[in-house]
Amino acid sequence: MYLATIIMKKVILLSFLCSFLTVLHSCKKPPLPLMEVEINTGEGNNSGGGTGEAVVSEFVGKWDYTKVDLTNGILGIMGNDIGTFTGTGSKLVGEVVITENPNIYMTSLSFTANIDADLGGQQQEQQSDVSTQESSGTWTESNGEITLTDDEGKDIAIVSSSSSQIIFSGEFSTQIPTQFFTLDATSDVVFTIEK
């Protein structure tokens, strides 16, 4: 009788344990089914179509200013042209940040303009600190080329663009204080940024 009681207790314990494990297992949530999600990848230009992993443009990221060239410069006093200049930028402090979704860029730059001036046949070297300039806008990509448009809707002239370097041009203007008067300096400017 004693042996039958022990066997009966073990059978009841085993039955209880099996029932408990069955209930416990049935409380688990089933795994979620894997879903294929259609992602708009286009061909690097956000033009649409395609499925697969999202592709981030090679232009997205932080770019540092590495070169500033001033060309076709005109020096003036009170609206009168008195000379020409060319120059370069040194002590460059700035960057361009390009983001995706939304496709915007933000730029900030300060530098020292090293100007080689020709004033009536006299060559003079001048330096002028250019305070921090900031701007922003939008960008698009087509066939591996980037297009920048500032917040006023004006296209920025892109000279060349690749995944590691963008060269673009614009206009430069500053005032150069001298001992007796202040010169107005305007020129074309070519910026180089690199990733």
Coordinates of C-alpha atoms in Angstrom, one line a residue:
M1 CA 0.0 0.0 0.0
Y2 CA 2.8 2.3 0.9
L3 CA 4.4 1.7 -2.5
A4 CA 1.1 2.4 -4.3
T5 CA 0.8 5.8 -2.5
I6 CA 4.3 6.8 -3.5
I7 CA 3.6 5.9 -7.1
M8 CA 0.3 7.7 -7.1
K9 CA 1.9 10.9 -5.6
K10 CA 4.6 10.8 -8.4
V11 CA 1.9 10.3 -11.1
I12 CA -0.1 13.2 -9.7
L13 CA 3.0 15.3 -9.4
L14 CA 4.0 14.5 -13.0
S15 CA 0.5 15.2 -14.3
F16 CA 0.4 18.5 -12.4
L17 CA 3.9 19.4 -13.8
C18 CA 2.9 18.5 -17.4
S19 CA -0.3 20.6 -17.1
F20 CA 1.6 23.5 -15.6
L21 CA 4.2 23.5 -18.4
T22 CA 1.4 23.2 -21.0
V23 CA -0.4 26.2 -19.6
L24 CA 2.8 28.2 -19.2
H25 CA 3.9 27.5 -22.8
S26 CA 0.4 28.4 -24.1
C27 CA 0.7 31.9 -22.4
K28 CA 3.7 32.9 -24.5
K29 CA 2.9 35.2 -27.3
P30 CA 3.6 33.7 -30.7
P31 CA 6.5 35.3 -32.6
L32 CA 5.6 38.2 -34.8
P33 CA 5.7 37.4 -38.5
L34 CA 8.5 38.9 -40.5
M35 CA 7.2 41.6 -42.8
E36 CA 8.7 42.8 -46.0
V37 CA 8.5 46.5 -46.0
E38 CA 8.8 48.5 -49.3
I39 CA 11.3 51.3 -48.8
N40 CA 11.7 54.1 -51.3
T41 CA 15.3 53.9 -52.4
G42 CA 15.3 55.2 -55.9
E43 CA 18.8 55.2 -57.4
G44 CA 20.4 57.5 -54.9
N45 CA 18.3 60.5 -55.9
N46 CA 15.1 60.0 -53.9
S47 CA 13.1 59.6 -57.1
G48 CA 11.2 56.6 -55.9
G49 CA 10.7 53.0 -56.7
G50 CA 12.4 49.9 -55.5
T51 CA 12.4 47.7 -52.4
G52 CA 15.2 46.7 -50.0
E53 CA 17.3 48.4 -47.5
A54 CA 17.3 52.2 -47.3
V55 CA 20.2 53.8 -49.1
V56 CA 21.8 56.9 -47.5
S57 CA 23.2 59.4 -50.0
E58 CA 27.0 59.6 -50.1
F59 CA 26.6 63.4 -49.6
V60 CA 25.0 63.0 -46.2
G61 CA 27.3 63.9 -43.3
K62 CA 29.7 66.6 -42.1
W63 CA 32.0 68.3 -44.5
D64 CA 34.9 70.6 -43.5
Y65 CA 36.0 73.7 -45.4
T66 CA 39.5 73.1 -46.8
K67 CA 40.0 75.9 -49.3
V68 CA 38.7 79.4 -50.1
D69 CA 39.9 81.1 -53.3
L70 CA 38.9 84.8 -54.1
T71 CA 38.9 85.7 -57.8
N72 CA 37.9 88.7 -60.0
G73 CA 38.1 91.0 -57.0
I74 CA 37.2 94.7 -57.2
L75 CA 38.2 97.3 -54.5
G76 CA 36.2 100.4 -54.2
I77 CA 35.7 103.6 -52.1
M78 CA 32.2 105.2 -51.9
G79 CA 31.1 103.4 -55.1
N80 CA 34.2 104.1 -57.1
D81 CA 36.5 101.3 -58.3
I82 CA 40.1 101.9 -57.4
G83 CA 41.7 98.5 -57.8
T84 CA 41.5 94.8 -58.2
F85 CA 42.5 91.8 -56.1
T86 CA 42.8 88.1 -55.8
G87 CA 43.2 86.1 -52.6
T88 CA 42.9 83.0 -50.5
G89 CA 41.4 82.1 -47.2
S90 CA 43.4 81.0 -44.2
K91 CA 42.4 80.0 -40.6
L92 CA 39.3 78.4 -41.9
V93 CA 36.8 77.5 -39.2
G94 CA 33.6 76.0 -40.5
E95 CA 31.6 73.1 -41.8
V96 CA 28.7 72.1 -43.9
V97 CA 26.2 69.5 -42.5
I98 CA 24.0 67.7 -45.0
T99 CA 21.1 65.7 -43.7
E100 CA 18.5 63.4 -45.4
N101 CA 14.8 63.3 -44.8
P102 CA 14.5 66.2 -44.8
N103 CA 17.2 67.0 -47.3
I104 CA 18.7 70.2 -45.9
Y105 CA 22.1 71.6 -45.5
M106 CA 23.5 74.1 -42.9
T107 CA 26.8 75.9 -43.2
S108 CA 28.9 78.1 -41.0
L109 CA 32.3 79.6 -41.9
S110 CA 34.8 82.2 -40.7
F111 CA 38.2 82.8 -42.1
T112 CA 41.0 85.3 -42.7
A113 CA 41.0 86.8 -46.3
N114 CA 44.6 87.1 -47.5
I115 CA 44.3 89.7 -50.3
D116 CA 46.8 90.6 -53.0
A117 CA 45.6 94.0 -54.2
D118 CA 46.6 96.1 -57.2
L119 CA 45.8 99.7 -56.5
G120 CA 46.8 101.9 -59.5
G121 CA 49.8 99.7 -60.4
Q122 CA 50.9 99.4 -56.7
Q123 CA 50.9 95.8 -55.3
Q124 CA 49.8 95.6 -51.7
E125 CA 49.0 92.7 -49.4
Q126 CA 46.1 93.0 -47.0
Q127 CA 44.4 90.8 -44.5
S128 CA 40.8 90.9 -43.4
D129 CA 39.1 88.7 -40.8
V130 CA 35.7 87.5 -42.1
S131 CA 33.3 86.9 -39.3
T132 CA 31.2 83.8 -39.1
Q133 CA 28.7 83.5 -41.9
E134 CA 25.8 81.1 -41.7
S135 CA 23.3 79.9 -44.2
S136 CA 21.1 76.9 -45.0
G137 CA 18.9 75.5 -47.7
T138 CA 17.9 72.3 -49.4
W139 CA 19.6 69.8 -51.6
T140 CA 18.8 67.2 -54.2
E141 CA 20.9 64.5 -55.9
S142 CA 20.7 63.4 -59.5
N143 CA 23.1 61.0 -61.4
G144 CA 25.7 61.3 -58.6
E145 CA 25.7 65.1 -58.6
I146 CA 24.4 67.3 -55.8
T147 CA 22.4 70.5 -56.3
L148 CA 22.2 73.1 -53.5
T149 CA 19.5 75.7 -53.2
D150 CA 19.6 78.4 -50.4
D151 CA 16.7 79.4 -48.3
E152 CA 15.9 82.3 -50.7
G153 CA 15.5 79.8 -53.6
K154 CA 18.8 80.7 -55.3
D155 CA 20.8 77.8 -56.7
I156 CA 24.4 77.5 -55.5
A157 CA 26.8 77.0 -58.4
I158 CA 28.4 73.6 -58.0
V159 CA 31.8 73.3 -59.8
S160 CA 32.2 69.6 -59.0
S161 CA 31.0 67.0 -56.5
S162 CA 32.0 63.6 -55.4
S163 CA 31.6 61.4 -52.3
S164 CA 34.7 63.1 -50.7
Q165 CA 34.8 66.6 -52.2
I166 CA 32.4 69.3 -53.2
I167 CA 33.5 72.6 -54.9
F168 CA 31.0 75.4 -55.2
S169 CA 31.2 79.1 -56.0
G170 CA 29.5 82.2 -54.8
E171 CA 30.0 85.9 -54.1
F172 CA 32.3 87.5 -51.5
S173 CA 32.1 90.9 -50.0
T174 CA 33.8 92.5 -47.0
Q175 CA 35.2 95.8 -45.9
I176 CA 38.9 96.3 -45.3
P177 CA 39.9 99.1 -42.9
T178 CA 43.0 101.0 -43.8
Q179 CA 44.8 103.8 -42.0
F180 CA 42.7 106.6 -43.6
F181 CA 39.6 104.9 -45.1
T182 CA 37.7 101.7 -45.5
L183 CA 37.8 99.7 -48.8
D184 CA 34.8 97.8 -50.1
A185 CA 36.0 94.5 -51.5
T186 CA 33.8 92.3 -53.7
S187 CA 34.8 89.2 -55.7
D188 CA 33.8 85.7 -56.8
V189 CA 34.7 83.0 -54.3
V190 CA 35.3 79.3 -54.8
F191 CA 34.8 77.1 -51.7
T192 CA 36.2 73.5 -51.3
I193 CA 34.7 71.2 -48.7
E194 CA 35.8 67.7 -48.0
K195 CA 34.5 64.7 -46.0

